[in-house]
Short mmCIF file of C-alpha atoms and ligand atoms in Angstrom, two decimals:
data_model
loop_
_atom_site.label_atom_id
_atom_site.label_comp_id
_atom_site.label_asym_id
_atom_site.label_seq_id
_atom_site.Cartn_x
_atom_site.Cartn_y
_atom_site.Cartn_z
CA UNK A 1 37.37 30.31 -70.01
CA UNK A 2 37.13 33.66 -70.71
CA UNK A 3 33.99 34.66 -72.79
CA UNK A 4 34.79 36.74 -76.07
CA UNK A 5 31.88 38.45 -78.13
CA UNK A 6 32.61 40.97 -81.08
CA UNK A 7 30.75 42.02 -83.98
CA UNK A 8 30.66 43.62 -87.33
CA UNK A 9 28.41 44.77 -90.05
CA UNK A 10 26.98 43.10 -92.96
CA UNK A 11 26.85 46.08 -95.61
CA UNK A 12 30.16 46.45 -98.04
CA UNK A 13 33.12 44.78 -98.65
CA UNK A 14 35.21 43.56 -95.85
CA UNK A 15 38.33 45.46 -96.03
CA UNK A 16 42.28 44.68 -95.25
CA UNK A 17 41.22 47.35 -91.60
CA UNK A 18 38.71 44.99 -90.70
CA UNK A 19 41.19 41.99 -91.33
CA UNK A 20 43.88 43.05 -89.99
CA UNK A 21 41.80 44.88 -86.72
CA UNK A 22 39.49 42.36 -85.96
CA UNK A 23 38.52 39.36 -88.00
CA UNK A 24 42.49 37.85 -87.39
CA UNK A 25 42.37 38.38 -83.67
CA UNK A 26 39.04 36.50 -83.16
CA UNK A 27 40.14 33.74 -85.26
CA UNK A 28 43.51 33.75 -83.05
CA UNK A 29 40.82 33.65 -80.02
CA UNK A 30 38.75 31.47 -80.80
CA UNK A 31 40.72 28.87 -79.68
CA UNK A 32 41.20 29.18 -76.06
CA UNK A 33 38.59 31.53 -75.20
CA UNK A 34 34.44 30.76 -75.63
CA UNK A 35 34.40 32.84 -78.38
CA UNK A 36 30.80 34.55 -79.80
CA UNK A 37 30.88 36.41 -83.30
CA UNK A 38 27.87 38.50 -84.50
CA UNK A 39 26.61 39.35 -88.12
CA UNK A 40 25.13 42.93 -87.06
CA UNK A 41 23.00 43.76 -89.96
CA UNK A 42 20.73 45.76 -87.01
CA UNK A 43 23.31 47.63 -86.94
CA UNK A 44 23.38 48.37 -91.00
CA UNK A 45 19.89 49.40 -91.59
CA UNK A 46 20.88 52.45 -89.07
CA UNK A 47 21.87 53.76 -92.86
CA UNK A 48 18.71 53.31 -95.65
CA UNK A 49 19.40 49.65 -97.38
CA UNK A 50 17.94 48.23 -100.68
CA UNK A 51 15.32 46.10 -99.96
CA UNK A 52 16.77 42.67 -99.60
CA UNK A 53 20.44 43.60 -100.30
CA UNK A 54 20.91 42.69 -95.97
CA UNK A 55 19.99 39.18 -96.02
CA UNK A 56 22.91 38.25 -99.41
CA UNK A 57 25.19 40.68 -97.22
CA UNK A 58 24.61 39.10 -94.20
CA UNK A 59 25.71 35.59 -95.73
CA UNK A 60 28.33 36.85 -97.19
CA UNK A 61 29.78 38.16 -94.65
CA UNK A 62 29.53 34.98 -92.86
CA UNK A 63 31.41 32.80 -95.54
CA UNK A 64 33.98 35.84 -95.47
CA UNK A 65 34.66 35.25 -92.05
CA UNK A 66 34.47 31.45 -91.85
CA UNK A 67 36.79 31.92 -95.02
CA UNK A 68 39.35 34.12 -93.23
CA UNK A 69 39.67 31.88 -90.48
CA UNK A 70 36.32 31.39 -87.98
CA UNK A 71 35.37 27.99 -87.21
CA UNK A 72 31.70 27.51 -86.45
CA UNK A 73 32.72 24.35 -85.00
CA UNK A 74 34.89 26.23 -82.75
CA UNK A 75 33.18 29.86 -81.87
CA UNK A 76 29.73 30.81 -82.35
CA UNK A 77 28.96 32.66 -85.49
CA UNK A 78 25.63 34.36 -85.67
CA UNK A 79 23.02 36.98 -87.01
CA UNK A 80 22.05 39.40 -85.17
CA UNK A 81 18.31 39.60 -86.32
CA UNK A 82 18.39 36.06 -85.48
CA UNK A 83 18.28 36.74 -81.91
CA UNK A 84 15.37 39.16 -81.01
CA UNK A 85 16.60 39.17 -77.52
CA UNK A 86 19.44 42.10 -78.78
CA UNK A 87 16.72 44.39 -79.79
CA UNK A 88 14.68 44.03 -76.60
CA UNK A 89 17.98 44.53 -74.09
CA UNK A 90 18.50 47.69 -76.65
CA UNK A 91 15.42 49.32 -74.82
CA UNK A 92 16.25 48.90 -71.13
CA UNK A 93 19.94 50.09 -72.51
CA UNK A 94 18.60 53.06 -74.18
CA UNK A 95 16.59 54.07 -71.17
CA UNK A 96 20.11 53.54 -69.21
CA UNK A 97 22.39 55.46 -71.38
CA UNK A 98 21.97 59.41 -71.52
CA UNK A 99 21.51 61.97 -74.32
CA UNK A 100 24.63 63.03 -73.45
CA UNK A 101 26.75 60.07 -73.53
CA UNK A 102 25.24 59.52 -77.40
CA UNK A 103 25.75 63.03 -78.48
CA UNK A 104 29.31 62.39 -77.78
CA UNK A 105 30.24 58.98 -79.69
CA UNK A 106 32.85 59.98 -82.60
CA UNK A 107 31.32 57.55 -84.91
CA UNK A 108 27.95 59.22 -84.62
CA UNK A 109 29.15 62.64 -85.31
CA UNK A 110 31.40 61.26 -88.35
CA UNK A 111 28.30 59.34 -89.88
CA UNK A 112 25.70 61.70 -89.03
CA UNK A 113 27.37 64.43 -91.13
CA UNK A 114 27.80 62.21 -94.06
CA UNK A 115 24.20 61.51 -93.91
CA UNK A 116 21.32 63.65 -95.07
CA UNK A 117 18.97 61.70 -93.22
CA UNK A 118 19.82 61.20 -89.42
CA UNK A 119 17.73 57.80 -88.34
CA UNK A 120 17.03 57.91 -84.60
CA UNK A 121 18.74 54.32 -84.43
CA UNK A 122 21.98 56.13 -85.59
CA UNK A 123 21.67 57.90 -82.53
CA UNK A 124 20.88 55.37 -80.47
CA UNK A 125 23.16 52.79 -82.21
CA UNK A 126 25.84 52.31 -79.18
CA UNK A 127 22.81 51.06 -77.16
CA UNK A 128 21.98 48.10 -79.27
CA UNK A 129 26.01 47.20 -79.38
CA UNK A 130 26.31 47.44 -75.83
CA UNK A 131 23.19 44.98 -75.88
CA UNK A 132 25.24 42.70 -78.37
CA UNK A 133 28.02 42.72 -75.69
CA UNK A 134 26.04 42.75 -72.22
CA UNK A 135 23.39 39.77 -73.22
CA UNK A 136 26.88 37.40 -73.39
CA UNK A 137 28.64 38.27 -70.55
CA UNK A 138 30.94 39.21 -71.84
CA UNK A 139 34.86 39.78 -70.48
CA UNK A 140 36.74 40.84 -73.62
CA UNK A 141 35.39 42.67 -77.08
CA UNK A 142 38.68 42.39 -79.63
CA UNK A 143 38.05 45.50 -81.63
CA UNK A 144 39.59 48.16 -84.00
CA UNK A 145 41.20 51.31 -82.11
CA UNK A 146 37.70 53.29 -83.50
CA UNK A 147 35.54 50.91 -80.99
CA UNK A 148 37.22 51.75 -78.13
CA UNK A 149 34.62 54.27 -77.35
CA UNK A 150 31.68 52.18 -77.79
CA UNK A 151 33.17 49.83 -75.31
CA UNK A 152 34.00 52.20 -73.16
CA UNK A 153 30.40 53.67 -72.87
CA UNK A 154 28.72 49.89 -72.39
CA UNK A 155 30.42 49.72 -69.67
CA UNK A 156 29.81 53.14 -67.95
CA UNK A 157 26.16 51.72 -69.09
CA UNK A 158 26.50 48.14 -67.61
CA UNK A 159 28.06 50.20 -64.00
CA UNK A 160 24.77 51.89 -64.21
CA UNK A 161 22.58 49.79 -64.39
CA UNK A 162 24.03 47.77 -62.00
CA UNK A 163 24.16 50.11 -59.66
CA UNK A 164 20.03 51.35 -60.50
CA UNK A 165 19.01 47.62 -60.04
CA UNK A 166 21.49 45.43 -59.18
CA UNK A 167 24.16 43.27 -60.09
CA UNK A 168 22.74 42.13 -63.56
CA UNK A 169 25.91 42.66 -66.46
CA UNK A 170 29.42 42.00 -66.26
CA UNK A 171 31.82 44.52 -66.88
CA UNK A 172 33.56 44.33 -70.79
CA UNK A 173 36.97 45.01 -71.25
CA UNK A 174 37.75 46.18 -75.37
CA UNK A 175 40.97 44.11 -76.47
CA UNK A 176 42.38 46.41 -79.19
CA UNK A 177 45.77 44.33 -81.10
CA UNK A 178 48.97 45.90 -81.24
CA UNK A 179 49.97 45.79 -85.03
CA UNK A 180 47.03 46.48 -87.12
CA UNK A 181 44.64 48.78 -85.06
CA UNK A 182 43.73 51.60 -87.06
CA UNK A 183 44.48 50.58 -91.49
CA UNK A 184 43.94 54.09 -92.84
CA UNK A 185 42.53 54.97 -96.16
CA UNK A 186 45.59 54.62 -99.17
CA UNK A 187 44.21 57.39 -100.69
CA UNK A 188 43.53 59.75 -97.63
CA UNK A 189 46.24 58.25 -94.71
CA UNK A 190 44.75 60.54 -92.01
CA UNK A 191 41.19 58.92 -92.58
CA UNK A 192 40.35 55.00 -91.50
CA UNK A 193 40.07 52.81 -94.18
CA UNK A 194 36.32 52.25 -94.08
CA UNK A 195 33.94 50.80 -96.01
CA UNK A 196 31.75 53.74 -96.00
CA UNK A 197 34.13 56.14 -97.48
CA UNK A 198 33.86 57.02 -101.24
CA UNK A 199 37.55 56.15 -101.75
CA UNK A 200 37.67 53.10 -103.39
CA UNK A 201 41.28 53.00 -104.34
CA UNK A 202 41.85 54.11 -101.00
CA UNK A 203 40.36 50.75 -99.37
CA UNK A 204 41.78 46.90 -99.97
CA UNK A 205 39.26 44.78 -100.33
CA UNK A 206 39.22 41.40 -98.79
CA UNK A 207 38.64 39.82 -102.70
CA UNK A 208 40.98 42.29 -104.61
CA UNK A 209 42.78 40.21 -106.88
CA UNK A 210 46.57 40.58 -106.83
CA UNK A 211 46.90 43.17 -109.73
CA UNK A 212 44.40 45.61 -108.05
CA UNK A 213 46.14 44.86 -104.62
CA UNK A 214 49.41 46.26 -106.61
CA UNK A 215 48.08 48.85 -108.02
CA UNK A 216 45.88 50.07 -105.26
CA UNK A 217 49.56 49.65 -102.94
CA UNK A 218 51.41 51.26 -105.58
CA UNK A 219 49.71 54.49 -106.30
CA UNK A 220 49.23 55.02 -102.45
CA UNK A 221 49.61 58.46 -101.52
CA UNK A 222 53.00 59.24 -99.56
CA UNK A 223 54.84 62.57 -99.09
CA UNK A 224 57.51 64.29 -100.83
CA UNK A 225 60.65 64.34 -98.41
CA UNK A 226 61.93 60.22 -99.27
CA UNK A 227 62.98 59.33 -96.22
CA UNK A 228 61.02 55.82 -95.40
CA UNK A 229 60.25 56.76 -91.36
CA UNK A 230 57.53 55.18 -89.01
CA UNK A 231 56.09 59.02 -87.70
CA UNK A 232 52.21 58.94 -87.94
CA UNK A 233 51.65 62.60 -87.57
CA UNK A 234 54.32 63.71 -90.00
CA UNK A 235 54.48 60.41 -92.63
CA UNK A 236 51.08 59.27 -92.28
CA UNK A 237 51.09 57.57 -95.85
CA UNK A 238 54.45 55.69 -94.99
CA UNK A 239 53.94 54.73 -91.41
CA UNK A 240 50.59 53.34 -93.11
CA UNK A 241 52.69 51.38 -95.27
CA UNK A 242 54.76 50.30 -92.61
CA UNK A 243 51.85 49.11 -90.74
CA UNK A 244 50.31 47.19 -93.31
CA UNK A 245 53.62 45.20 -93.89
CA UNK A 246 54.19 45.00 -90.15
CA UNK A 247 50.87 43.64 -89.67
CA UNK A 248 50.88 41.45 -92.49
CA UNK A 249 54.58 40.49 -91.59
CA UNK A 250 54.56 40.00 -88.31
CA UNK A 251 57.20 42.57 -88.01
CA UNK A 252 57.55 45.85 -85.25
CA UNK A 253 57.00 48.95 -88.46
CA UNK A 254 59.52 50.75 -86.97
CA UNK A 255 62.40 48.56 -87.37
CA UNK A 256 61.22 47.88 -91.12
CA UNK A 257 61.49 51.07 -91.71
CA UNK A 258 65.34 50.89 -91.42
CA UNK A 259 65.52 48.05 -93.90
CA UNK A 260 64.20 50.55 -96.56
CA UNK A 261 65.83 53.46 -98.11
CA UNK A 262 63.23 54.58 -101.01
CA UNK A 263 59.42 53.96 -101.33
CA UNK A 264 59.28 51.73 -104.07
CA UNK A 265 60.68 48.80 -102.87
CA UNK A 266 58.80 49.45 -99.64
CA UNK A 267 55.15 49.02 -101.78
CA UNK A 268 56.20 46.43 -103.81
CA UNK A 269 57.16 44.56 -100.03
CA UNK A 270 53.66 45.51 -98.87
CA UNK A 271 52.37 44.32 -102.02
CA UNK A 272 53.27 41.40 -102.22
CA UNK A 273 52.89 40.78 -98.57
CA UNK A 274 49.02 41.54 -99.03
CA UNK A 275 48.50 39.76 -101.47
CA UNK A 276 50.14 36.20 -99.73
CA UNK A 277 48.28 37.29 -96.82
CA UNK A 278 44.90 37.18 -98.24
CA UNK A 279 45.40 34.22 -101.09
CA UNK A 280 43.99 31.07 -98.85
CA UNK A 281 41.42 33.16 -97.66
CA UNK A 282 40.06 34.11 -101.34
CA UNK A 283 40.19 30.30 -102.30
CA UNK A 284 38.62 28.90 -99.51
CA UNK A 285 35.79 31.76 -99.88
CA UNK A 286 35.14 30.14 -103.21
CA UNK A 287 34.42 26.78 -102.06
CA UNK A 288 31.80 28.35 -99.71
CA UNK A 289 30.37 30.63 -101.98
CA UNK A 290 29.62 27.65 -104.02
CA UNK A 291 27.63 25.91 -101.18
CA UNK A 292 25.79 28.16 -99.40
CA UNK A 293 23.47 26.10 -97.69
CA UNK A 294 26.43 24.63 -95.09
CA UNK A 295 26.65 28.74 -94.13
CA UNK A 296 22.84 28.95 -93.47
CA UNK A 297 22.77 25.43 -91.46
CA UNK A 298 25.69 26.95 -89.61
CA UNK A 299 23.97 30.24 -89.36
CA UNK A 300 21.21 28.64 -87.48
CA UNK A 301 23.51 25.95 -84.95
CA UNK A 302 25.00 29.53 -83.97
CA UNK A 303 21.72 31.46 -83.61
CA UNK A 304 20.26 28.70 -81.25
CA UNK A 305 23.27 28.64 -78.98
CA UNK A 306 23.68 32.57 -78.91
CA UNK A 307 19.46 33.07 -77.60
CA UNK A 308 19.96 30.27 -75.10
CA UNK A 309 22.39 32.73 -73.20
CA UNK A 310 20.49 36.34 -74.78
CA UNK A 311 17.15 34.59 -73.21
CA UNK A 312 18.88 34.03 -69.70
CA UNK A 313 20.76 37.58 -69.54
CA UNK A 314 17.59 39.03 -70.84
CA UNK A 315 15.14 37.54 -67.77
CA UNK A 316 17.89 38.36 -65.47
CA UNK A 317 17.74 41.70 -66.50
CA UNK A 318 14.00 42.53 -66.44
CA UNK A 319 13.47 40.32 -63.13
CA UNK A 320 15.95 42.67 -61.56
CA UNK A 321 14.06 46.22 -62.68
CA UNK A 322 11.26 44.33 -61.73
CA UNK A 323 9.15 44.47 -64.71
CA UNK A 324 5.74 42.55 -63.74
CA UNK A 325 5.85 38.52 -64.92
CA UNK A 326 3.88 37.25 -67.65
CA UNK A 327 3.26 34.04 -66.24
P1 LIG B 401 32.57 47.71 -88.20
O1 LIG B 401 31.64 46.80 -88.93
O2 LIG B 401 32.75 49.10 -88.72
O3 LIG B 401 34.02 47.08 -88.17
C1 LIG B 401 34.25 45.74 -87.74
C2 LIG B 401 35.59 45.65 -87.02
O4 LIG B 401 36.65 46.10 -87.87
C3 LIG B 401 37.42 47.09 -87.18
N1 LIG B 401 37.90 48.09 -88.17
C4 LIG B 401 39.18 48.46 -88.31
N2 LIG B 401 40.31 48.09 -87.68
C5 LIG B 401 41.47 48.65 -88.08
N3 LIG B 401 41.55 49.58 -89.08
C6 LIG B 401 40.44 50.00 -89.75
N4 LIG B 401 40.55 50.88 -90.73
C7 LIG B 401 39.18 49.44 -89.36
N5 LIG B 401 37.89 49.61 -89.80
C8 LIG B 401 37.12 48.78 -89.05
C9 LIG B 401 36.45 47.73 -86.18
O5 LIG B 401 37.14 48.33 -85.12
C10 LIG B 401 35.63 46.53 -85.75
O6 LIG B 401 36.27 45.83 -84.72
N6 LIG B 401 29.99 49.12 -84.14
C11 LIG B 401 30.80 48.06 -84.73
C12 LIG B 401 30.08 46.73 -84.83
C13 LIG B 401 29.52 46.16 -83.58
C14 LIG B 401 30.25 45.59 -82.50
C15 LIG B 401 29.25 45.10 -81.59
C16 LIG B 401 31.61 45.44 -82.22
C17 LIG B 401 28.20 46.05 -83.28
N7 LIG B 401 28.04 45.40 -82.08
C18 LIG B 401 29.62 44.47 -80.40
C19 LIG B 401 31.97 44.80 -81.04
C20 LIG B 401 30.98 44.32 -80.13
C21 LIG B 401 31.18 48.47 -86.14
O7 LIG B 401 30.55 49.30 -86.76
O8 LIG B 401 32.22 47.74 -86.65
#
């Protein structure tokens, strides 16, 4: 069986891009491949967090994603401050990876200029994910298009390392779906929908109830030339739209676009399709918002299994620089 590790981060909302990039495909996966899903909440505090605000993110996140569809029965779900072994790996990693290489990750440049204070572990962020990925062996990482880079870079760092001290990581291949890939921003259709951006009518989230779903969908920006077109350069706003209903749908956007002639109808389709999309997932959050407990005990079945491999990866890689025994 193929093994399958992604991850995502604790802080904000999850949003309809997350949904619709990630979180659907893993649950898809989970089923025929041995599946490993990580809370990163490392990952968050690369951006100052209120004190404590992590840990209630961190399990809400993980009734969010048991809610839309991940069976800790099934995968493993885990945080990643559960496992100490990521932050260790991190350092041989960082010490593999160059300057260069991190100067040159988009998602560094894009949230280093929205910052005012530039943490070192921003810089060094893609080290720690390609940790995340490399302690699992892992074959596939189902991501959003804006990974692809990361995943791309651990495995120019797992090549290198291998090559400096033998075979120690397997190679990672990203698995980015077909419909659903990059959701952009309602607001801004040439920026991702993010949970970061100050655009909150620009960004579904995961909760919205069905008026602010409609509403959001509704006043989405579009263009001024009517014709209902999948072009992403030239109709970014409508080929959004197109690929929110495709996704949501099932459906190829381009050939929905023929079945509409104005863009009303076409948000009040999208609408609606949303908002069926995401209705079993909002009740069944409910239930495990009310029991919290279950998620922790869960939490901690997942955390066990995921350093059990970490641990073994880890040794493997620190026998093989050759780092001196401690017993
Ligand atoms: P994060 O938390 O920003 O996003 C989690 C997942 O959601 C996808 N995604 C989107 N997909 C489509 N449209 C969008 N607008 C959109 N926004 C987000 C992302 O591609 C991602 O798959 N660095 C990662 C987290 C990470 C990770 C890992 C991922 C840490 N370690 C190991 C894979 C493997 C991140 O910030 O994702």
């Amino acid at each position: 069986m193929r093994r399958v590790l992604s991850g995502i981060q604790p802080t904000g909302q999850l949003h309809l891009g997350n949904y619709l990039g990630a979180v659907r495909n893993w649950a898809k996966m989970q089923h025929d491949t041995d599946a490993f899903f990580c809370i990163v909440d490392l990952h968050s505090i690369t951006i100052p967090q209120e004190p404590g605000a992590i840990g209630r993110e961190s399990l809400r996140l993980a009734q969010m994603l048991i809610a839309a569809g991940l069976d800790p029965e099934v995968c493993t779900l885990f945080v990643q401050s559960h496992v100490r072994e990521h932050t260790e790996c991190s350092w041989l990693l960082e010490c593999t990876a160059s300057f260069g290489e991190l100067s040159r990750m988009a998602q560094f440049k894009d949230k280093s200029d929205r910052q005012e204070f530039i943490s070192a572990g921003l810089f060094t962020y893609p080290a720690l994910q390609a940790a995340d990925i490399l302690l699992y062996d892992t074959n596939d990482v189902p991501v959003g298009a804006d990974q692809r880079q990361h995943i791309e870079l651990t495995r120019d760092i797992a090549e290198r390392f291998n090559y400096r001290y033998g075979e120690t990581f397997v190679l990672p291949a990203a698995v980015i779906p077909s419909a659903g890939a990059r959701v952009m921003d309602l607001q801004r259709p040439t920026d991702k929908m993010s949970k970061s951006l100050d655009s909150p009518k620009g960004t579904i989230d995961l909760l919205d109830q069905p008026d602010q779903i409609e509403k959001k969908i509704r006043s989405a920006v579009t263009d001024n030339d009517g014709e209902v077109r999948f072009d992403v350069s030239n109709k970014p706003g409508v080929s959004n739209l197109l690929s929110i209903l495709g996704a949501a749908t099932d459906k190829d956007p381009e050939e929905l676009a023929s079945e509409y002639s104005q863009y009303g109808p076409l948000k009040a389709d999208a609408a609606a399709a949303v908002v069926e999309l995401l209705a079993p997932l909002q009740a069944r959050f409910a239930e495990l918002e009310a029991d919290p407990a279950e998620t922790t005990r869960l939490l901690a079945t997942g955390a066990a299994k995921a350093r059990s491999i970490a641990a073994a990866t880890l040794t493997r890689a620190k026998s093989n620089i050759g780092f001196l025994p401690d017993s």
